[in-house]
Tab-separated table of C-alpha atoms in Angstrom:
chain	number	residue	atom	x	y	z
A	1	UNK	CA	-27.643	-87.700	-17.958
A	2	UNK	CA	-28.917	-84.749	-19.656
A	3	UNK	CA	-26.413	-82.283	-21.090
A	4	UNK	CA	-27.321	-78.585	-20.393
A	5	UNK	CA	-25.497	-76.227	-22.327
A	6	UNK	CA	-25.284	-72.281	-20.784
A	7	UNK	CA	-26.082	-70.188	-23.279
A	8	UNK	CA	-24.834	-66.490	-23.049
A	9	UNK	CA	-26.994	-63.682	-24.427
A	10	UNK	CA	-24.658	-60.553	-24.574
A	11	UNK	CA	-26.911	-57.143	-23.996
A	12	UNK	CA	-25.595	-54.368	-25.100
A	13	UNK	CA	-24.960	-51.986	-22.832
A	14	UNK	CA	-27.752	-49.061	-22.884
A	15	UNK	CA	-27.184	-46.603	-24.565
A	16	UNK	CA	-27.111	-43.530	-22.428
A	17	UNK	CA	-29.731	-40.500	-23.382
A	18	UNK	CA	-28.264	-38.356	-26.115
A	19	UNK	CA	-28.144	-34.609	-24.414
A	20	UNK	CA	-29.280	-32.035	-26.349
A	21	UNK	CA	-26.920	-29.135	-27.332
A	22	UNK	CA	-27.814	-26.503	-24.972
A	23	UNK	CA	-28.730	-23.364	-26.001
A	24	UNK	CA	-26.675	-20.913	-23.373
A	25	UNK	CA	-24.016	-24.429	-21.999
A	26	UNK	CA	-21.802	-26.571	-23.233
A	27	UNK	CA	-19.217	-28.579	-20.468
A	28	UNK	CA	-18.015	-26.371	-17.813
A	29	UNK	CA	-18.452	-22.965	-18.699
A	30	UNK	CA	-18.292	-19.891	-16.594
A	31	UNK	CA	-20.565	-17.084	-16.444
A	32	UNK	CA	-18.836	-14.691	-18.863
A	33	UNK	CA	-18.032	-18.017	-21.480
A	34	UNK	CA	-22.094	-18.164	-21.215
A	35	UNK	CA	-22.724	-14.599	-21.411
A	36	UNK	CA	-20.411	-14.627	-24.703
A	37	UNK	CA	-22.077	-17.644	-26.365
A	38	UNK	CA	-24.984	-15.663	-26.178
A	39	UNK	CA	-23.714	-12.460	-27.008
A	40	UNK	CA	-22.402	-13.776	-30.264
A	41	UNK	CA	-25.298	-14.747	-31.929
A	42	UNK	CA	-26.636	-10.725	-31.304
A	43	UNK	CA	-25.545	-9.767	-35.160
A	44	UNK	CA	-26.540	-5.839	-33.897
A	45	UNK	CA	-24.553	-6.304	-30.522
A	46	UNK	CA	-21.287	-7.997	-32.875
A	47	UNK	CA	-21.296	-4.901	-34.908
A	48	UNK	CA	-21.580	-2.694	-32.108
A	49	UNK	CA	-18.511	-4.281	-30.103
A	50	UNK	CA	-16.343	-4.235	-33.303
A	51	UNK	CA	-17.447	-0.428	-33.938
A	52	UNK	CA	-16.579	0.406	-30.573
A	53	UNK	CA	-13.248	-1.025	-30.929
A	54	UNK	CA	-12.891	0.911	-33.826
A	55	UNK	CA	-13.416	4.280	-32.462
A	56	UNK	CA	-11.225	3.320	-29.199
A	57	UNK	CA	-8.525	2.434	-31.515
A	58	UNK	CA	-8.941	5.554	-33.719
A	59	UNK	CA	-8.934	7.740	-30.973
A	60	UNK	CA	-5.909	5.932	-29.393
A	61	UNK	CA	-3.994	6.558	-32.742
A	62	UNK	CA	-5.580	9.631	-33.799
A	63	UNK	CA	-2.167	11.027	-35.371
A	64	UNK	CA	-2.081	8.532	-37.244
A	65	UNK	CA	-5.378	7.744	-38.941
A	66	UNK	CA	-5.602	11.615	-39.400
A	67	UNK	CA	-4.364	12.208	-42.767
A	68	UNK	CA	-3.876	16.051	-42.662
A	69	UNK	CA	-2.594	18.384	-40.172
A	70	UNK	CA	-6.080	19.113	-37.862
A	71	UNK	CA	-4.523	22.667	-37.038
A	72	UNK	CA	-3.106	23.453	-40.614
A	73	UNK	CA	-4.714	25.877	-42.438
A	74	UNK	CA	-5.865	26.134	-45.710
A	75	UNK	CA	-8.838	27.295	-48.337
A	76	UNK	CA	-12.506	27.918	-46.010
A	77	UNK	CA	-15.010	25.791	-46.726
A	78	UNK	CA	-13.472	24.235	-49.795
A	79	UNK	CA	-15.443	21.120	-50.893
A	80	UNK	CA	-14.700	17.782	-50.228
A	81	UNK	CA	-12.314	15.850	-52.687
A	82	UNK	CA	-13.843	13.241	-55.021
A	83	UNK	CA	-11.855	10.382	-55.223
A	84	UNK	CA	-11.517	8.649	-58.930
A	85	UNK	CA	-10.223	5.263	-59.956
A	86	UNK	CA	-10.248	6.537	-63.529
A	87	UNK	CA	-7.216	7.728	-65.258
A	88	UNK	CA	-6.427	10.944	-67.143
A	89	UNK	CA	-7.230	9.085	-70.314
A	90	UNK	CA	-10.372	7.751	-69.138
A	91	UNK	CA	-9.539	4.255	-68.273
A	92	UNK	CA	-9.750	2.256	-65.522
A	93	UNK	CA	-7.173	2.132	-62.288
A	94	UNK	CA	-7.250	0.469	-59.156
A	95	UNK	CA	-5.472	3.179	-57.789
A	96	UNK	CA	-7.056	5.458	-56.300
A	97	UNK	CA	-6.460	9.302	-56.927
A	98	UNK	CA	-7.786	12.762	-56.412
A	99	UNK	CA	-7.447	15.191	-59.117
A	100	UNK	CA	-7.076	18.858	-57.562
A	101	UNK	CA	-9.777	21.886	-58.734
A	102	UNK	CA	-7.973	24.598	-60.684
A	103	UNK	CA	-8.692	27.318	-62.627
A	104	UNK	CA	-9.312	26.237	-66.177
A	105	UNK	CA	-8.718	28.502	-69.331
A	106	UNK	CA	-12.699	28.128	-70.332
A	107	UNK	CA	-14.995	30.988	-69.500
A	108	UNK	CA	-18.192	31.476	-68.218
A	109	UNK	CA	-20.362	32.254	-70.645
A	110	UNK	CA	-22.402	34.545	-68.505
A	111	UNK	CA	-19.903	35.942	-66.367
A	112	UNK	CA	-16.656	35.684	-68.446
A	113	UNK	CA	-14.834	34.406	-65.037
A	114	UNK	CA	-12.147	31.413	-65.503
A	115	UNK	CA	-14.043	27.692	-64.856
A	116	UNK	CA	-12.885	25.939	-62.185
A	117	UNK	CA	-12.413	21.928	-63.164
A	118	UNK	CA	-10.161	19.255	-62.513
A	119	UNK	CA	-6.211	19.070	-63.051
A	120	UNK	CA	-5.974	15.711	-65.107
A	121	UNK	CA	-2.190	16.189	-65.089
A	122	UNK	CA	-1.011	16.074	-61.643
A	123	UNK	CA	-3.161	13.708	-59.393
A	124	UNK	CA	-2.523	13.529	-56.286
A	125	UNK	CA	-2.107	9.400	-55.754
A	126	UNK	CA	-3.326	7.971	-52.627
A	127	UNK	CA	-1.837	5.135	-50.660
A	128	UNK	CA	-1.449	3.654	-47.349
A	129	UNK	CA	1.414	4.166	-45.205
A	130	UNK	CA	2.182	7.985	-46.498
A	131	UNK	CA	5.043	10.294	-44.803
A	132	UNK	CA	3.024	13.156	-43.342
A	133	UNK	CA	2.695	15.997	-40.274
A	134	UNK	CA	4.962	14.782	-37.383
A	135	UNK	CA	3.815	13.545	-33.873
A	136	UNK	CA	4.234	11.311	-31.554
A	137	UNK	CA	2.550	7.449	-31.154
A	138	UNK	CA	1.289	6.994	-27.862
A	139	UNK	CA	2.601	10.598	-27.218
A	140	UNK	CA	6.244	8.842	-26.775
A	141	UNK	CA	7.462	7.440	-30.078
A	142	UNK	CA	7.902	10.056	-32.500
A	143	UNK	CA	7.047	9.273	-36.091
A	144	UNK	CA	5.335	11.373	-39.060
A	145	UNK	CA	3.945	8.207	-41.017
A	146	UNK	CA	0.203	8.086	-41.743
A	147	UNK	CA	-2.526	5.506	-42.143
A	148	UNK	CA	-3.643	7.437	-45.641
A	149	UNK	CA	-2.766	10.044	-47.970
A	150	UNK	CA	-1.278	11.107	-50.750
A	151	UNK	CA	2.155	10.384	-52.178
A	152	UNK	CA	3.559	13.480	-52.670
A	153	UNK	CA	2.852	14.939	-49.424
A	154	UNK	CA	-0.594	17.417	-50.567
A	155	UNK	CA	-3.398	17.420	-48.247
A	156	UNK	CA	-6.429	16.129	-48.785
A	157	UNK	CA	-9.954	16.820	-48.104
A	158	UNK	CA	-11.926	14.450	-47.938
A	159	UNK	CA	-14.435	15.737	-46.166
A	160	UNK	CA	-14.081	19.452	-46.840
A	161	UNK	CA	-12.562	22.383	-44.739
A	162	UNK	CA	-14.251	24.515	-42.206
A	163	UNK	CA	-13.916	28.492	-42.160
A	164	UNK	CA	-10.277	28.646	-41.671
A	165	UNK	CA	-9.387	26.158	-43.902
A	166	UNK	CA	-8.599	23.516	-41.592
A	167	UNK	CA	-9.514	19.417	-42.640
A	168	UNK	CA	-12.697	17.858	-40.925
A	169	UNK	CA	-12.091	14.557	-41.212
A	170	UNK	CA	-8.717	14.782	-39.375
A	171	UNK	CA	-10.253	17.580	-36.983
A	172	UNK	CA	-12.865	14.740	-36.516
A	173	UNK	CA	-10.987	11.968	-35.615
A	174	UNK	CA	-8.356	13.476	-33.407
A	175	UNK	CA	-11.631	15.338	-31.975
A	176	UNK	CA	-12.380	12.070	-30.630
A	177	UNK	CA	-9.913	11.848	-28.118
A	178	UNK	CA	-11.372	14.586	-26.295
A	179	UNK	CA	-15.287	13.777	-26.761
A	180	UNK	CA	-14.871	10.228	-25.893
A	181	UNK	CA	-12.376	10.907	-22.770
A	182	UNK	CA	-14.886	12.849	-21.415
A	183	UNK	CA	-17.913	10.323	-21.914
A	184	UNK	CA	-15.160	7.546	-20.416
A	185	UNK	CA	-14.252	9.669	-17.637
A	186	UNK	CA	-18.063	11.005	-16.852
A	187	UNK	CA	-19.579	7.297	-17.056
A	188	UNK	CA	-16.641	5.661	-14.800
A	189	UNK	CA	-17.615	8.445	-12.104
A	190	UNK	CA	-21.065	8.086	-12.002
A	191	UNK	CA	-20.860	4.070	-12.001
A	192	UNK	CA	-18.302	4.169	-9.336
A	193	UNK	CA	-20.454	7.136	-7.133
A	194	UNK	CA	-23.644	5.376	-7.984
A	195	UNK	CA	-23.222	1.526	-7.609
A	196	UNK	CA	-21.802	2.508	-4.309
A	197	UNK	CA	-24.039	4.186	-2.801
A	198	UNK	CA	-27.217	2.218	-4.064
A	199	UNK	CA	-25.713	-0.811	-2.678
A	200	UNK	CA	-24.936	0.480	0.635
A	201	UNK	CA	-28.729	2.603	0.879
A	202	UNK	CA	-30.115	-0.410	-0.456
A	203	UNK	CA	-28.184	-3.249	2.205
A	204	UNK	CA	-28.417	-0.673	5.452
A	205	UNK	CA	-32.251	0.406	5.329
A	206	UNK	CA	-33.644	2.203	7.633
A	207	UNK	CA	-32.855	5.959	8.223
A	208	UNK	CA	-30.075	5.376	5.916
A	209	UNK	CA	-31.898	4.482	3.435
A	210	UNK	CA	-34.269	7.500	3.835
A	211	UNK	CA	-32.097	9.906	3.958
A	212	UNK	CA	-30.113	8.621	0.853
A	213	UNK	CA	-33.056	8.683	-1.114
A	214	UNK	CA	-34.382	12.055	-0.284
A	215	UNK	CA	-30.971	13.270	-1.126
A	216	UNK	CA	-31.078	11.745	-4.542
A	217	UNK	CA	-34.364	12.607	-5.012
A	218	UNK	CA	-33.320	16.490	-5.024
A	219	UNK	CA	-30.698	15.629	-7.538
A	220	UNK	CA	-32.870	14.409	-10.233
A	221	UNK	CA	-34.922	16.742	-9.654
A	222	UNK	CA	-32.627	19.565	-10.886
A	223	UNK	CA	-33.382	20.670	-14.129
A	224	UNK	CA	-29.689	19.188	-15.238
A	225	UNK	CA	-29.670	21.495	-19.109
A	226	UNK	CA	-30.244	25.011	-17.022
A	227	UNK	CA	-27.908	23.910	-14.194
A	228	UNK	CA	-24.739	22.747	-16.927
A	229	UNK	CA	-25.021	25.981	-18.432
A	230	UNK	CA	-25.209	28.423	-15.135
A	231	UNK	CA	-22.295	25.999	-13.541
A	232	UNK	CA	-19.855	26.143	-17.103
A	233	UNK	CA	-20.412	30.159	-17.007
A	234	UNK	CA	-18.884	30.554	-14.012
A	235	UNK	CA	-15.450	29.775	-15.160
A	236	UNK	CA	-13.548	32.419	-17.064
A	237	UNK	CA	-12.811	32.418	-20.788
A	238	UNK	CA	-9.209	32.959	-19.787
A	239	UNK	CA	-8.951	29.443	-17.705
A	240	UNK	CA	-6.609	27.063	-19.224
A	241	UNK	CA	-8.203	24.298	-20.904
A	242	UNK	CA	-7.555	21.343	-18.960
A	243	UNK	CA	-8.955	23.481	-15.879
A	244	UNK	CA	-12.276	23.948	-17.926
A	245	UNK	CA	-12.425	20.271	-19.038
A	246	UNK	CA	-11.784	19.313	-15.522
A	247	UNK	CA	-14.853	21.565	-14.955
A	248	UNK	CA	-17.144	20.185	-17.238
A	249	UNK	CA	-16.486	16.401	-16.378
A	250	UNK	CA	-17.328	17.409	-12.487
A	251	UNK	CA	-20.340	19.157	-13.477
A	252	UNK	CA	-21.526	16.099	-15.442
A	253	UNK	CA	-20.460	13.604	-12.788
A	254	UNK	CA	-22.105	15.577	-10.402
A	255	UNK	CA	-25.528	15.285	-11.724
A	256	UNK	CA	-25.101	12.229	-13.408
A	257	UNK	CA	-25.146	9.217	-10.673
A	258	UNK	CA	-28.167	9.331	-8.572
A	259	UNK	CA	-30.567	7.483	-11.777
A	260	UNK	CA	-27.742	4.539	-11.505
A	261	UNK	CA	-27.856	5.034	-7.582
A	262	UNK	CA	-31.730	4.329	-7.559
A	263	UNK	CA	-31.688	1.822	-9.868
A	264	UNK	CA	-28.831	-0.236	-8.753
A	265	UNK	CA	-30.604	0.205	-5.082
A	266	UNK	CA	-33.981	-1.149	-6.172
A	267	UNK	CA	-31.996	-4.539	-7.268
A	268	UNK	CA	-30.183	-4.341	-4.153
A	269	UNK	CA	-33.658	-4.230	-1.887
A	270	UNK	CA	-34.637	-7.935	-3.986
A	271	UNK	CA	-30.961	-9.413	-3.593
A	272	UNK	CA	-31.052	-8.880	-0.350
A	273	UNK	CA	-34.116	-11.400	0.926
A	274	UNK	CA	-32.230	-13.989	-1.237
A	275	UNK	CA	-31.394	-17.100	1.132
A	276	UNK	CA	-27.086	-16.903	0.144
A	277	UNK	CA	-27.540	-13.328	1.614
A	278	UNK	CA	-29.198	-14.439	4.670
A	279	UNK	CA	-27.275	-17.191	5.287
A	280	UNK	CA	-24.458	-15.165	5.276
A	281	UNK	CA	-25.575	-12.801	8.058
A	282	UNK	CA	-26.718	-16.037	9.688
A	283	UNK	CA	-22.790	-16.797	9.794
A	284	UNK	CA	-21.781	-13.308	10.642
A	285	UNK	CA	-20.143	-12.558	7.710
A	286	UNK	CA	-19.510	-8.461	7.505
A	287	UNK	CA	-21.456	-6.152	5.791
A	288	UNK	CA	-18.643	-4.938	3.584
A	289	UNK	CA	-18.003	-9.210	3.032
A	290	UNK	CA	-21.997	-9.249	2.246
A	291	UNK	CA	-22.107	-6.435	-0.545
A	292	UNK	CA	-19.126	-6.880	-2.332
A	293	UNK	CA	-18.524	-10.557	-2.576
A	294	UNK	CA	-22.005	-11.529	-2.725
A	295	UNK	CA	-24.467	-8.310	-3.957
A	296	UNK	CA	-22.166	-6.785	-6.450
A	297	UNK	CA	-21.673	-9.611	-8.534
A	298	UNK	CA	-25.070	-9.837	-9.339
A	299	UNK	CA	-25.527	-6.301	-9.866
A	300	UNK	CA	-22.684	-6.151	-12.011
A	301	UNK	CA	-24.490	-7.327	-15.213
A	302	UNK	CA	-26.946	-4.384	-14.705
A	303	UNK	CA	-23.992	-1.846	-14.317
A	304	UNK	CA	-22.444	-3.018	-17.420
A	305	UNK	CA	-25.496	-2.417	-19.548
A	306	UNK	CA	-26.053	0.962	-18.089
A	307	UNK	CA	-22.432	1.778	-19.138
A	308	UNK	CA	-22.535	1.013	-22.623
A	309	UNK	CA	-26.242	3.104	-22.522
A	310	UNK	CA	-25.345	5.796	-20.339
A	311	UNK	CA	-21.772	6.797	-22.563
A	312	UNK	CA	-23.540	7.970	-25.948
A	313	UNK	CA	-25.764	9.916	-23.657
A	314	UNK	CA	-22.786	11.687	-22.248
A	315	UNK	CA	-21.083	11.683	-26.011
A	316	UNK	CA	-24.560	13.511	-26.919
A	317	UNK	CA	-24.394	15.966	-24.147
A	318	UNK	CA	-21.109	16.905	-24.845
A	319	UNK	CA	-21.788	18.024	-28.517
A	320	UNK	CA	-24.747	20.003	-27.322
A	321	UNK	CA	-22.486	21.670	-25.055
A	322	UNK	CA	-19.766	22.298	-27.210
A	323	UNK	CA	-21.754	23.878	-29.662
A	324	UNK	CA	-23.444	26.240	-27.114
A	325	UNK	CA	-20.357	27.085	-26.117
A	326	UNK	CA	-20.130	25.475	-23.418
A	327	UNK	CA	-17.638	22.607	-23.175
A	328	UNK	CA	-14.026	22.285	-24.931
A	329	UNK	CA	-12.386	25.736	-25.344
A	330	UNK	CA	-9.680	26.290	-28.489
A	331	UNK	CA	-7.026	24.996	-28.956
A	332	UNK	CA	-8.944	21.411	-27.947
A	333	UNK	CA	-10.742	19.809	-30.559
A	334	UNK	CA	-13.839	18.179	-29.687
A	335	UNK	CA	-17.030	16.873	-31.895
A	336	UNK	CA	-18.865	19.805	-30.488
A	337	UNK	CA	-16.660	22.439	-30.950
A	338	UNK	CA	-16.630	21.894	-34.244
A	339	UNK	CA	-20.452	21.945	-34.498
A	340	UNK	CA	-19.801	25.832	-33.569
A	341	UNK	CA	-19.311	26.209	-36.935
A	342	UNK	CA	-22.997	25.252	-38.265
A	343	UNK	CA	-25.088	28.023	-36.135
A	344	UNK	CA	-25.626	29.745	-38.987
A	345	UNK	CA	-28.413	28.536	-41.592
A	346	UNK	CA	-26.672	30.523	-44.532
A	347	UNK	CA	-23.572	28.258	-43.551
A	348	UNK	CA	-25.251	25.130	-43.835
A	349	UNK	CA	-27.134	26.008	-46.844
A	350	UNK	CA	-23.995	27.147	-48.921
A	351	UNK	CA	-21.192	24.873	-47.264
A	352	UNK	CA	-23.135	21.541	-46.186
A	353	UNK	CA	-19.816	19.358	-45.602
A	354	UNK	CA	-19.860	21.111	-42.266
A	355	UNK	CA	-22.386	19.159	-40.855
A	356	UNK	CA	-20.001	15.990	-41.320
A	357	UNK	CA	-19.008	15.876	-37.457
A	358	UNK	CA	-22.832	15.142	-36.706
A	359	UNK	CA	-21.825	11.514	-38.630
A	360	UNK	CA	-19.079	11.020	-36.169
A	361	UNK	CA	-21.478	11.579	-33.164
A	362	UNK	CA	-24.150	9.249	-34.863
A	363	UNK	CA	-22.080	6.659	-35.397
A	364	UNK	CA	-20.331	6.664	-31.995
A	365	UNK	CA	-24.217	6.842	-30.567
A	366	UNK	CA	-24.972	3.806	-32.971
A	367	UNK	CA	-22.134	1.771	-31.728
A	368	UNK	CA	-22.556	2.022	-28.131
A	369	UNK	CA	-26.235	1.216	-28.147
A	370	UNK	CA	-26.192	-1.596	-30.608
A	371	UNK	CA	-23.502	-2.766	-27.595
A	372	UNK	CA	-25.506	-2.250	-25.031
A	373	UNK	CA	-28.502	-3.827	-26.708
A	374	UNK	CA	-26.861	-6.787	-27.372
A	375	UNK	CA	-25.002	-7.172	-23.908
A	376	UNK	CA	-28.842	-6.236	-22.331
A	377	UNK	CA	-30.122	-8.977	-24.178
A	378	UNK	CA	-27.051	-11.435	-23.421
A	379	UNK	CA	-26.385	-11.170	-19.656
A	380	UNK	CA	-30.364	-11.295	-18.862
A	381	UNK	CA	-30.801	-15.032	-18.916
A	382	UNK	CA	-28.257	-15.132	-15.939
């Protein structure tokens, strides 16, 4: 009898294919978690987003990062205050300070006039968190503390004064309330006007379509500088501000949506011949069911780039504007009102701080297309 012993080879069970970590997915993850993943590894689009969010935030709390008064008034064109982290004796401090210009008791030796210098004994001290002007937070809360300043109350200037004395860098920053309102207001107009009627030219066709098109076709081709300036003359010096602001955002809106209008249509001719489109007329699904549950979604990414593209442009217009004259009327403070002040070359040669609201404009331009770069390159893999 022969013995037969069974003998058990265990296998291990295969080992299943390591997966790769993807480049734009990991799991389940939604369009806008992809979008992100990508979006974060844009170093130009990161610092864009968290510029933006600066500037939104400054001109939220304008009051409050301003350090002086925007409508006090002071010494014209005085020079900007150097900050020190030295102390009257010469050494070292971590505190910063700003020693005032005063007359001194040395004389020019050409002219005999008192020498203006630095007062080493009474510094103005600066710190965060400062009692200041008084206004309100969110134009509710009343409060009168500061982001900045000095101690004792004095103003500073950091970057200078304009002719009547008045601070730029707090004229700049609560400027940006109005310049940036405008862009925001301008941009959401034109999206709204011109996604909505390239989608619908684009999804009807036919006569519709014509029509549409010749119609924008004569709006671009206005010449738009010419046109802003004959439309922003025709309303009187003496209308009140909000009236001419109102003005000024219609004109812009006005002309500003058919390039959105024709692009977003062109997308809308290719989406569509796309077989989720035509299965959903197969169906009978409406047309208003057809464009906005199934066309503007994937139009949407395109919109969003041309936002964050198309609101420096507007930002840029605006200051052009305002320093022809032609935008924000006094008492508003915009960026390009207070470019007014640097139409003269012997201004700019002899006082050269005033060009400091150009910075605020670059950097706001800066911001929003570093954004838009880096959502352009972000949302087109999807």
């Amino acid at each position: 009898m022969t013995d037969t012993t069974e003998t058990t080879i265990s296998v291990p069970p295969a080992a299943s294919p390591a997966v790769p970590n993807a480049r734009f997915a990991q799991g389940n993850e939604g369009y806008f978690a992809l979008v992100w993943r990508r979006f974060r590894r844009s170093v130009m689009g990161m610092i864009g987003l968290i510029m933006v969010i600066g500037l939104l935030l400054m001109a939220l709390f304008a009051d409050f990062v301003a350090p002086v008064d925007p409508r006090a008034n002071g010494i014209g064109f005085a020079p900007p205050d150097h900050i020190s982290f030295f102390a009257p004796d010469g050494s070292f401090s971590l505190i910063p300070r700003i020693y005032p210009i005063v007359e001194t008791d040395e004389l020019d030796p050409v002219t005999f006039q008192p020498m203006n210098g630095p007062d080493l004994q009474n510094p103005h001290i600066l710190s965060l968190f400062v009692r200041g002007f008084d206004y309100k937070i969110l134009w509710l809360i009343p409060s009168n503390i500061h982001l900045f300043g000095s101690r004792d109350g004095a103003p500073i200037h950091l970057l200078g004064t304009d002719k009547f004395g008045r601070d730029i860098l707090s004229r700049g920053i609560v400027g940006s309330r109005i310049s940036l309102t405008i862009a925001l207001i301008v941009v959401f107009i034109t999206t709204t006007v011109g996604t909505t009627i390239g989608i619908t030219s684009g999804y009807m066709g036919g006569k519709i379509d014509a029509w549409v098109q010749r119609f924008v076709e004569l709006v671009l081709a206005f010449p738009q500088l010419p046109l802003y300036l004959a439309l922003t003359s025709l309303i009187p010096i003496t209308a009140p501000s909000n009236v001419f602001i109102a003005f000024v955002i219609g004109v812009m809106a006005a002309l500003g949506w058919a390039q959105l209008s024709r692009e977003v249509r062109g997308k809308t001719l290719a989406l569509a011949r796309i077989e989720y489109v035509r299965a959903a007329m197969a169906i009978g699904a409406g047309d208003g069911r057809i464009i906005f549950r199934h066309i503007l979604p994937n139009v949407m990414s395109h919109v969003i780039v041309g936002v964050t593209l198309a609101i420096p442009t507007i930002v840029l217009l605006e200051s052009f504007l305002g320093f022809l004259g032609f935008a924000v009327k006094p008492p508003l403070i915009s960026w390009g009102l207070m470019l007014q002040d640097t139409g003269a070359f012997s201004v700019i040669g002899s006082y050269p701080w005033i060009l400091s609201p150009v910075a605020f404009v670059l950097i706001t331009v800066f911001a929003f297309n570093a954004l838009g770069d880096g959502l352009r390159d972000a949302i087109d893999p999807y």
